[in-house]
C-alpha positions as MATLAB code, in Angstrom:
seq = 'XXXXXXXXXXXXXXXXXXXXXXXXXXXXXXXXXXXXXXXXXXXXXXXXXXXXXXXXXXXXXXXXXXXXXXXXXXXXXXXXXXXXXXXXXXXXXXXXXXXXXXXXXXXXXXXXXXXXXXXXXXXXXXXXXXXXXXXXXXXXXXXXXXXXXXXXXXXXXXXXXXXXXXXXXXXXXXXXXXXXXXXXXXXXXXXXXXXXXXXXXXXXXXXXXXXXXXXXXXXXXXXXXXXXXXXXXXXXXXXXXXXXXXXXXXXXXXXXXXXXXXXXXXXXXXXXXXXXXXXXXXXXXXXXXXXXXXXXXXXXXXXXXXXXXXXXXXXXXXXXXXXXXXXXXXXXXXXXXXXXXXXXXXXXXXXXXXXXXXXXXXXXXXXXXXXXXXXXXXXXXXXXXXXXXXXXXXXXXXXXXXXXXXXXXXXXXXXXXXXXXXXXXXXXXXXXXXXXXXXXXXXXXXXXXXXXXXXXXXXXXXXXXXXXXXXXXXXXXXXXXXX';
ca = [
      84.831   89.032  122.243;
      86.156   85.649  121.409;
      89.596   85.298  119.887;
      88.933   83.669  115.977;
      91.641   80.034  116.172;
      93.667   81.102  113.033;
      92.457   83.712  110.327;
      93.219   83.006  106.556;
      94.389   79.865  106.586;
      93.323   77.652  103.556;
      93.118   73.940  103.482;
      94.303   72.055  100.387;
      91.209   71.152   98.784;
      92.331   70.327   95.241;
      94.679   67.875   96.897;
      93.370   64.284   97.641;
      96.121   63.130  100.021;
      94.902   65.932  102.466;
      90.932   65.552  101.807;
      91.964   61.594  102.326;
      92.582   62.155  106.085;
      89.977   64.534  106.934;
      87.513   61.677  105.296;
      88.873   59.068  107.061;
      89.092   61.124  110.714;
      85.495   61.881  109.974;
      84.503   58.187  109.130;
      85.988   56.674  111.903;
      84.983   59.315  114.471;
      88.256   60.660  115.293;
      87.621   64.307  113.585;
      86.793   65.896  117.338;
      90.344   64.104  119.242;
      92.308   66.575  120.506;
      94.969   66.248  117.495;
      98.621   67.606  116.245;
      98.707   68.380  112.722;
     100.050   70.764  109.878;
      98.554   74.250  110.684;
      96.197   73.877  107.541;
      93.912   71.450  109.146;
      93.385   73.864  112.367;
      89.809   74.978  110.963;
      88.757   71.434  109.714;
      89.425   70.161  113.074;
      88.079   72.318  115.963;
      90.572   70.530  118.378;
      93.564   70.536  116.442;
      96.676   72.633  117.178;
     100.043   72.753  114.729;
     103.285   71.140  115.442;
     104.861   73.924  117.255;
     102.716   72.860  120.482;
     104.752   69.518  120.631;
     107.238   72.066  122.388;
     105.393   72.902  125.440;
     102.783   69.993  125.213;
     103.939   66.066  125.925;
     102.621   63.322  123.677;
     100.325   62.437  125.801;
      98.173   65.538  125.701;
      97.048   63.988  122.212;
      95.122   61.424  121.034;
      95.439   62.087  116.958;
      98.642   62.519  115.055;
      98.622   63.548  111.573;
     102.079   63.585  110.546;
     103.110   65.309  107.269;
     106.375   63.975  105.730;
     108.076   67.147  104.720;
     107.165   68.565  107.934;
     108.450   66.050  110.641;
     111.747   67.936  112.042;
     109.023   70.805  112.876;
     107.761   68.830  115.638;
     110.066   68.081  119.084;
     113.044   66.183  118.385;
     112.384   64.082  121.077;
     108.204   64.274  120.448;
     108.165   61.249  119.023;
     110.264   58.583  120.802;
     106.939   57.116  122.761;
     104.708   57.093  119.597;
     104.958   53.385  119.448;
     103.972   52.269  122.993;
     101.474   54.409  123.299;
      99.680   54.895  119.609;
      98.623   52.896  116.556;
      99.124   53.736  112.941;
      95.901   53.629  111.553;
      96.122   55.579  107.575;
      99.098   56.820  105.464;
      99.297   57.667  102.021;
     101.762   59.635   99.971;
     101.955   62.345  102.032;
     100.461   61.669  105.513;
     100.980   58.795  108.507;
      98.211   59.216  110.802;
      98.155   57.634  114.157;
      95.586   57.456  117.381;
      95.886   56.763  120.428;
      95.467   53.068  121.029;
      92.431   53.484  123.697;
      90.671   55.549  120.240;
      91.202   52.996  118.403;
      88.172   51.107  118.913;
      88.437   49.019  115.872;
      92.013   48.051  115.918;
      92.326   49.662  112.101;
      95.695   49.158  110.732;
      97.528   51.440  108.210;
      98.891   49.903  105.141;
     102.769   49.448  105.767;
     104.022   50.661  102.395;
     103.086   53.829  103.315;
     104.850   53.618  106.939;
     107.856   55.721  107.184;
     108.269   56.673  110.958;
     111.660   55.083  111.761;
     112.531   57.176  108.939;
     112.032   60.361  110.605;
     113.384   59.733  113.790;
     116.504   59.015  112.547;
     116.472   61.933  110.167;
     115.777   64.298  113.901;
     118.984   62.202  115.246;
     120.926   63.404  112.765;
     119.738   66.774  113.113;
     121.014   66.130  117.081;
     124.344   64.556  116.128;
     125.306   67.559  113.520;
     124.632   69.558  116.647;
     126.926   68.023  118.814;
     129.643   67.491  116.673;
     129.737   71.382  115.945;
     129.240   72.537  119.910;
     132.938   70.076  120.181;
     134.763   73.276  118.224;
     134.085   75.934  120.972;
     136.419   78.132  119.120;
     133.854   79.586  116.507;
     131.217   81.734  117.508;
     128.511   82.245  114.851;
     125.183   84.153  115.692;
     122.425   83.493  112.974;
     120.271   87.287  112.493;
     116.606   86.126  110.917;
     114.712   89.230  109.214;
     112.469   89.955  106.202;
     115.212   90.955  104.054;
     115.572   90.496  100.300;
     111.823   90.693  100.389;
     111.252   93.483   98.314;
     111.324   96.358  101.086;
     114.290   98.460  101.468;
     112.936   99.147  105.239;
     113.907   95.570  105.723;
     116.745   95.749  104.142;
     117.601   98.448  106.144;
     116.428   97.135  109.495;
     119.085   94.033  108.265;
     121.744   95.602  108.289;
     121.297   98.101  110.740;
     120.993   94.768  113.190;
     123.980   93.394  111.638;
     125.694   96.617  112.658;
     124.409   95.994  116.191;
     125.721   92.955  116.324;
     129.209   93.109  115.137;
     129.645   96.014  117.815;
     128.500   93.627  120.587;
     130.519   90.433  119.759;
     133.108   91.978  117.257;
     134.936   88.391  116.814;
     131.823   86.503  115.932;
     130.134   86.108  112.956;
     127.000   87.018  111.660;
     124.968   84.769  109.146;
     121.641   86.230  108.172;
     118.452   84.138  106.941;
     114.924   84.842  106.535;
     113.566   81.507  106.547;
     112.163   79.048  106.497;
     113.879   78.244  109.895;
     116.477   74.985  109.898;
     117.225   72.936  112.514;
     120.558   71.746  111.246;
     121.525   76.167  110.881;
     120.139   76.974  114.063;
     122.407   74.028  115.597;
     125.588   75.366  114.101;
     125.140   78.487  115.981;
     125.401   80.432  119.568;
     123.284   82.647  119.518;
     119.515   83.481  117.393;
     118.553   86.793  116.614;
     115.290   88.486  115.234;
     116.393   91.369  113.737;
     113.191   94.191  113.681;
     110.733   95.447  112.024;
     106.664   94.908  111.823;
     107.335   91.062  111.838;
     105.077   90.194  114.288;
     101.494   89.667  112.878;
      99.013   86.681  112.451;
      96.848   87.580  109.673;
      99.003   84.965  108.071;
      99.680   82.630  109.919;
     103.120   81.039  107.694;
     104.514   84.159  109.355;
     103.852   83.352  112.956;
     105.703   79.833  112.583;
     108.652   81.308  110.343;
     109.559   83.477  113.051;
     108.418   81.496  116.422;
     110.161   78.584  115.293;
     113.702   79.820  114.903;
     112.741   81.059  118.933;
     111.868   77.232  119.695;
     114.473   75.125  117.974;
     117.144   77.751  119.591;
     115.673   76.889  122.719;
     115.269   73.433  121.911;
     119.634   73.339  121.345;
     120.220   75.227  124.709;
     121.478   78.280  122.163;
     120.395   81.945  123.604;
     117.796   83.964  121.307;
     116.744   87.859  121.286;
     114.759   89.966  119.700;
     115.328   93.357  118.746;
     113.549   96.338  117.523;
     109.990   94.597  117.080;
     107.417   96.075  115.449;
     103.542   94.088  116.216;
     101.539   95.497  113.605;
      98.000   92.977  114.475;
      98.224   89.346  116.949;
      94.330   89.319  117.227;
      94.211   85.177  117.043;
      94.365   82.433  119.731;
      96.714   80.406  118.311;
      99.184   83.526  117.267;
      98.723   84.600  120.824;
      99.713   81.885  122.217;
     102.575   80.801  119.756;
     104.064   84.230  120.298;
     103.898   84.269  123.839;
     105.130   80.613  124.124;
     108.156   81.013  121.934;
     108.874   84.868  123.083;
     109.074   83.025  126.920;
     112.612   81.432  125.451;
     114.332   84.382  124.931;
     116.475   86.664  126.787;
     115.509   90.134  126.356;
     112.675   91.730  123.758;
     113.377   95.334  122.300;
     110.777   96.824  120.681;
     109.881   99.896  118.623;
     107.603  101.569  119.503;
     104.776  102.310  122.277;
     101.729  100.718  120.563;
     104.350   97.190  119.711;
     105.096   97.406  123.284;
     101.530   97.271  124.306;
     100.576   95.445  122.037;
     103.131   92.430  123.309;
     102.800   93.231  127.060;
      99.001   93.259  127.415;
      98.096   91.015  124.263;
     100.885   88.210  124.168;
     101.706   89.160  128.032;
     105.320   87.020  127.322;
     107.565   86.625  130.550;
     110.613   87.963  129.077;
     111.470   91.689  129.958;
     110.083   93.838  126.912;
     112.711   97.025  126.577;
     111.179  100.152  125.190;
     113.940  101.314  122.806;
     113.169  102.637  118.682;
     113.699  101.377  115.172;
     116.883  100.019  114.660;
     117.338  102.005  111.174;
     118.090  104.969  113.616;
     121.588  103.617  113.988;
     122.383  102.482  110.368;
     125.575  103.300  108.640;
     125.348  105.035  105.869;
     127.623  105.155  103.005;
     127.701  107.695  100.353;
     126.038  107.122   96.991;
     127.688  107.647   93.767;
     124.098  107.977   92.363;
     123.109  111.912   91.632;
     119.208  112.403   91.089;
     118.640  116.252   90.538;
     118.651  116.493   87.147;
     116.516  119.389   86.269;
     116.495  122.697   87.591;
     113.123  122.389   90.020;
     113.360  120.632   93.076;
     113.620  117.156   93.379;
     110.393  115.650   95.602;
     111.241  111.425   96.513;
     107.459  109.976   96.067;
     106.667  106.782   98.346;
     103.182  106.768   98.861;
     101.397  103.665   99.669;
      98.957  101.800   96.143;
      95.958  102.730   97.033;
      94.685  100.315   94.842;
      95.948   97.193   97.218;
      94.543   99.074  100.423;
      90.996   98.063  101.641;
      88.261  100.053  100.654;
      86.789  102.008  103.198;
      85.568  105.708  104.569;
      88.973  106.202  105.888;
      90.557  105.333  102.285;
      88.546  106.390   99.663;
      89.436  110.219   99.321;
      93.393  109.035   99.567;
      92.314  106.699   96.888;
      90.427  109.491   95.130;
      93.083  111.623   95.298;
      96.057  110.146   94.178;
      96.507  111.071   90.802;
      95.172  114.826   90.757;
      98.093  115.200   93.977;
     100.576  113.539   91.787;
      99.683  115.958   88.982;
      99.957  118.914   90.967;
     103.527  118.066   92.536;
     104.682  118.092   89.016;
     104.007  121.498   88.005;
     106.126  122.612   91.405;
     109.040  119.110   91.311;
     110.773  117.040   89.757;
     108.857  113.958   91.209;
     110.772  110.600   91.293;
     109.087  107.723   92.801;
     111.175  105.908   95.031;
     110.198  102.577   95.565;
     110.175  101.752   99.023;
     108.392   98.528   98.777;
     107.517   96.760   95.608;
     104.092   96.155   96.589;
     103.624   99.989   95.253;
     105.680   99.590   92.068;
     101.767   98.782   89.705;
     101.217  102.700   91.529;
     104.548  103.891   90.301;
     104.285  102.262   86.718;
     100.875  103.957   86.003;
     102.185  107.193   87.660;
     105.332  107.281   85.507;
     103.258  106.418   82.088;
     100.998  109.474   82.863;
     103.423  112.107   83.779;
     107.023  110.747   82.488;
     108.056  110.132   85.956;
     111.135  108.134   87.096;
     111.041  105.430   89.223;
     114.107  104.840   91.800;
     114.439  101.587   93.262;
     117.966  100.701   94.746;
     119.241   97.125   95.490;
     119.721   95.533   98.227;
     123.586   96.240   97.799;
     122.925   99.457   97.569;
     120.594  100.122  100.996;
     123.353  101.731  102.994;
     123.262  104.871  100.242;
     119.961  105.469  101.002;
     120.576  108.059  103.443;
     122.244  109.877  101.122;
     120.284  109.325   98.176;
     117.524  111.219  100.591;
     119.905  114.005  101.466;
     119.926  114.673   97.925;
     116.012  115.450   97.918;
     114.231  118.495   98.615;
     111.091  117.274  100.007;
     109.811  113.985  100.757;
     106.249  113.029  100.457;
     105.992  109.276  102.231;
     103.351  107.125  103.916;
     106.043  104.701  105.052;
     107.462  104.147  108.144;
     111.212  104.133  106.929;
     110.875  106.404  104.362;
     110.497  108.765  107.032;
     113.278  107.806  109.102;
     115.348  107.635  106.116;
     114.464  111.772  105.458;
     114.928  112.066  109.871;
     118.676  110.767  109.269;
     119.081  112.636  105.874;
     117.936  116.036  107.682;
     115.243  116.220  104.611;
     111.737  117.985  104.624;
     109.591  115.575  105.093;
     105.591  115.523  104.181;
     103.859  112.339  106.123;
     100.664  110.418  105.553;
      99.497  107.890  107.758;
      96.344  106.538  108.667;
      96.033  107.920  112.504;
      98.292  109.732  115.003;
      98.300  106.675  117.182;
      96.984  103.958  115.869;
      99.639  103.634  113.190;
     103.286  102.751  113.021;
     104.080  106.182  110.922;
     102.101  107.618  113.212;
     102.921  107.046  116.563;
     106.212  107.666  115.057;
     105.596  111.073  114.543;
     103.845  111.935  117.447;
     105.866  109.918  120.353;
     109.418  110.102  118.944;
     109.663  113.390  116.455;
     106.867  115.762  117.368;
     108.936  118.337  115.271;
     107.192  116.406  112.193;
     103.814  116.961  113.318;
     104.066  120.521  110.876;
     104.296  117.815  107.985;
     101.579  114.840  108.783;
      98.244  114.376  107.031;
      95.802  112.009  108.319;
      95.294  109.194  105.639;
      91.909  109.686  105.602;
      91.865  113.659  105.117;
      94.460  113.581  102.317;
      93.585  115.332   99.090;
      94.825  118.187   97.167;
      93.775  120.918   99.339;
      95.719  119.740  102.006;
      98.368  118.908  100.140;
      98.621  122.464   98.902;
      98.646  123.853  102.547;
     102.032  121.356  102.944;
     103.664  122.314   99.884;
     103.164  126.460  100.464;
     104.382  125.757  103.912;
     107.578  124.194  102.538;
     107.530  127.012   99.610;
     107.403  129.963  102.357;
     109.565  127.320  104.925;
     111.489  124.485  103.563;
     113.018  123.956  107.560;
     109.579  124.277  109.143;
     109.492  120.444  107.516;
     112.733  119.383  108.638;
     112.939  116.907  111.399;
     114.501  118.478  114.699;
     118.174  117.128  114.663;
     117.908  117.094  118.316;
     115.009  114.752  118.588;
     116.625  112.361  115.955;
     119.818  111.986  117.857;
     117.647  111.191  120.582;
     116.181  108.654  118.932;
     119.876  107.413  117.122;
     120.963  107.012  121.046;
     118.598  104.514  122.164;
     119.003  102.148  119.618;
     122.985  102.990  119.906;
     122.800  101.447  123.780;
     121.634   97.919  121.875;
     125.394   96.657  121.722;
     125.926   97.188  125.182;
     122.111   95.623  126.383;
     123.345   92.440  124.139;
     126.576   92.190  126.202;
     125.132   92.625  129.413;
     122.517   89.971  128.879;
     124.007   87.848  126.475;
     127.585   86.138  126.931;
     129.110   84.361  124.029;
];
């Protein structure tokens, strides 16, 4: 089956100074050259790639530039520097100079000069060069910039953040660690030695926005000469050419890839297919360091159940979802009578669930801040049972030593999953199948933890396992990696 070119990816078309270009490509016959542009005209123009190609493609290879304004330092820093020998600029307005190739331009059209700015962005991408070199004269400082999803509204994230900063500061104690989530900066990524992705499910092309974010810190690093990694990766869906190929290009830059888990590392090695070595380690949440919490939240005399389902109102509707959607609120209900149910809000995408579930039963809903994420640990210590559909919420109740109920949509196919099955088989007493969840099962969970409470405990032996692998990180990073 053929690969779709980029999936979800809207064009502008409330805004004229985009629909402006695409009319006058189409009038003068230049909507079918072989084109760079911003990623938003991909699907207008069948042969049209985004500005991260100018990094493995010469000028050359194109015949149509449509350059955005905002968007120049995206491209090459040295893309550019034959533009005028070999193209004409043919249309600009506000936003856009567009220029073919002068053997395309058939009818020697001119572009109005008020709207000409290229000189202008050139010497905006030699700056970007000279800040470089002026800070590669101090050898003395050693900064590493760490890029993950954090402050994003997912304490998994958070936690993944820190538990790579962690990493990090073991392997180059005297350096120091400046974390970003983007969007990526040439003039950062200069200042710095080395570039880091930092874990988690980052790696997906359903939007595209995320592709770029994350590929393009990987190119401009390469771009400076500066050393990049990535570390426990997570590839939750690449199923597009471009994303393919974007991921593979910019993954072929870096030094090492550590990923996850078994379905990631397939995923990347038979999928992407990058050059770089891919390591088979775990979830870099496995070697957090935890603080303790001064927050206490048993407050009644039943036993205190943390709640982080998934909304099953924001999931697609299907035959694998509707009885989980179905059965939400009658499960909810019955974990009441038995626990003192608090939802814990594991990612705010679920916190429309919570409010509804808190307004019907006079529930409390925990959400901690992003200062707060190493006393997570041990805010799950504090629980009796865990009922959780995501990923970290599970590893959270692993490294807490907490039983642990788990709902995920298939024993491979999913992150929670294959999480389960491959790296904690203990927990396989605990999991529910999305798509089978309802109260009767639910009941056969909660009497086993009534009769059992440690038949749902992760085995402590199997965790450390899994804390050891991601504890050999540090040492991978040195070996590889000199700063």
């Amino acid at each position: 089956m053929e690969k779709q070119k980029i999936r979800n990816m809207s064009f502008p078309d409330h805004d004229g100074n985009w629909i402006e270009v695409l009319d006058m490509l189409k009038e003068n016959n230049w909507h079918d050259c072989t084109t760079i542009s911003p990623v938003e005209f991909c699907n207008k123009l069948r042969n049209s790639v985004p500005y991260e190609w100018s990094y493995w493609q010469e000028l050359s290879a194109f015949e149509c530039l449509i350059l955005h304004k905002g968007m120049y330092d995206r491209l090459r820093n040295d893309f550019l520097d034959g533009v005028e020998s070999a193209f004409e600029y043919v249309f600009g307005n506000a936003v856009f100079n567009v220029y073919v190739s002068k053997e395309n331009n058939i009818s020697n059209i001119k572009g109005h000069k008020v709207h000409f700015s290229l000189n202008d962005m050139i010497q905006g991408i030699k700056k970007l060069l000279k800040i470089g070199k002026q800070y590669k004269a101090r050898p003395k400082e050693k900064n590493i910039l760490l890029v993950t999803a954090n402050h994003s509204g997912n304490i998994g994230d958070d936690a993944i953040t820190l538990a790579s900063l962690d990493i990090l500061q073991e392997a180059y104690p005297d350096a120091t660690v400046i974390i970003d989530k983007g969007p990526a900066s040439k003039e950062l990524i200069s200042r710095v030695e080395l570039v880091v992705l930092g874990g988690g499910g980052i790696f997906y092309d359903h939007c595209f926005y995320n592709v770029q974010n994350y590929c393009q810190y990987l190119l401009y690093a390469h771009e400076f000469g500066i050393d990049s990694a990535a570390i426990g990766i997570g590839a939750q869906g690449i199923t597009t050419e471009c994303g393919s190929e974007l991921y593979r290009r910019s993954l072929d830059t870096v030094k090492f890839i550590s990923v996850r888990d078994p379905c990631s590392y397939k995923k990347l090695k038979h999928e992407v297919v990058p050059k770089t070595n891919l390591y088979m380690h775990q979830d870099v949440v496995f070697g957090l360091k935890n603080s303790k919490s001064n927050l206490l939240i048993k407050k009644e005399s039943k036993p205190v159940l943390l709640f982080s389902l998934l909304d099953a109102s924001i999931m697609p509707t299907s035959n694998s979802t509707k009885l989980y959607q179905k059965s939400q609120t009658e499960c909810v209900e019955f974990l009441t009578r038995y626990f003192d149910v608090i939802l814990f809000v594991q990612s705010k995408d679920d916190l429309n669930m919570y409010k509804k579930l808190k307004d019907l039963y006079q529930l409390n809903i925990l959400e901690l801040e992003y200062s707060k994420t190493r006393e997570v640990v041990d805010v799950y210590s504090q629980a009796d049972l865990v009922l959780t559909s995501r990923l970290h919420g599970f590893i959270f109740s692993c490294l807490a030593q907490t039983p642990v109920i788990t709902v995920a949509s298939s024993h491979e196919g999913s992150k929670l999953g294959s999480m389960v099955f491959d790296s904690v088989p203990s927990a396989k007493s605990g999991f529910i199948v999305l798509k089978e969840y309802c109260l009767d099962l639910l009941k056969q969970k909660v009497d086993l933890y009534l009769r059992d409470p440690d038949a749902l405990v992760p085995d402590v032996n199997e965790v450390n396992k899994n804390k050891n692998i991601v504890n050999k990180l540090p040492q991978l990073f040195k070996d590889q990696i000199k700063l």
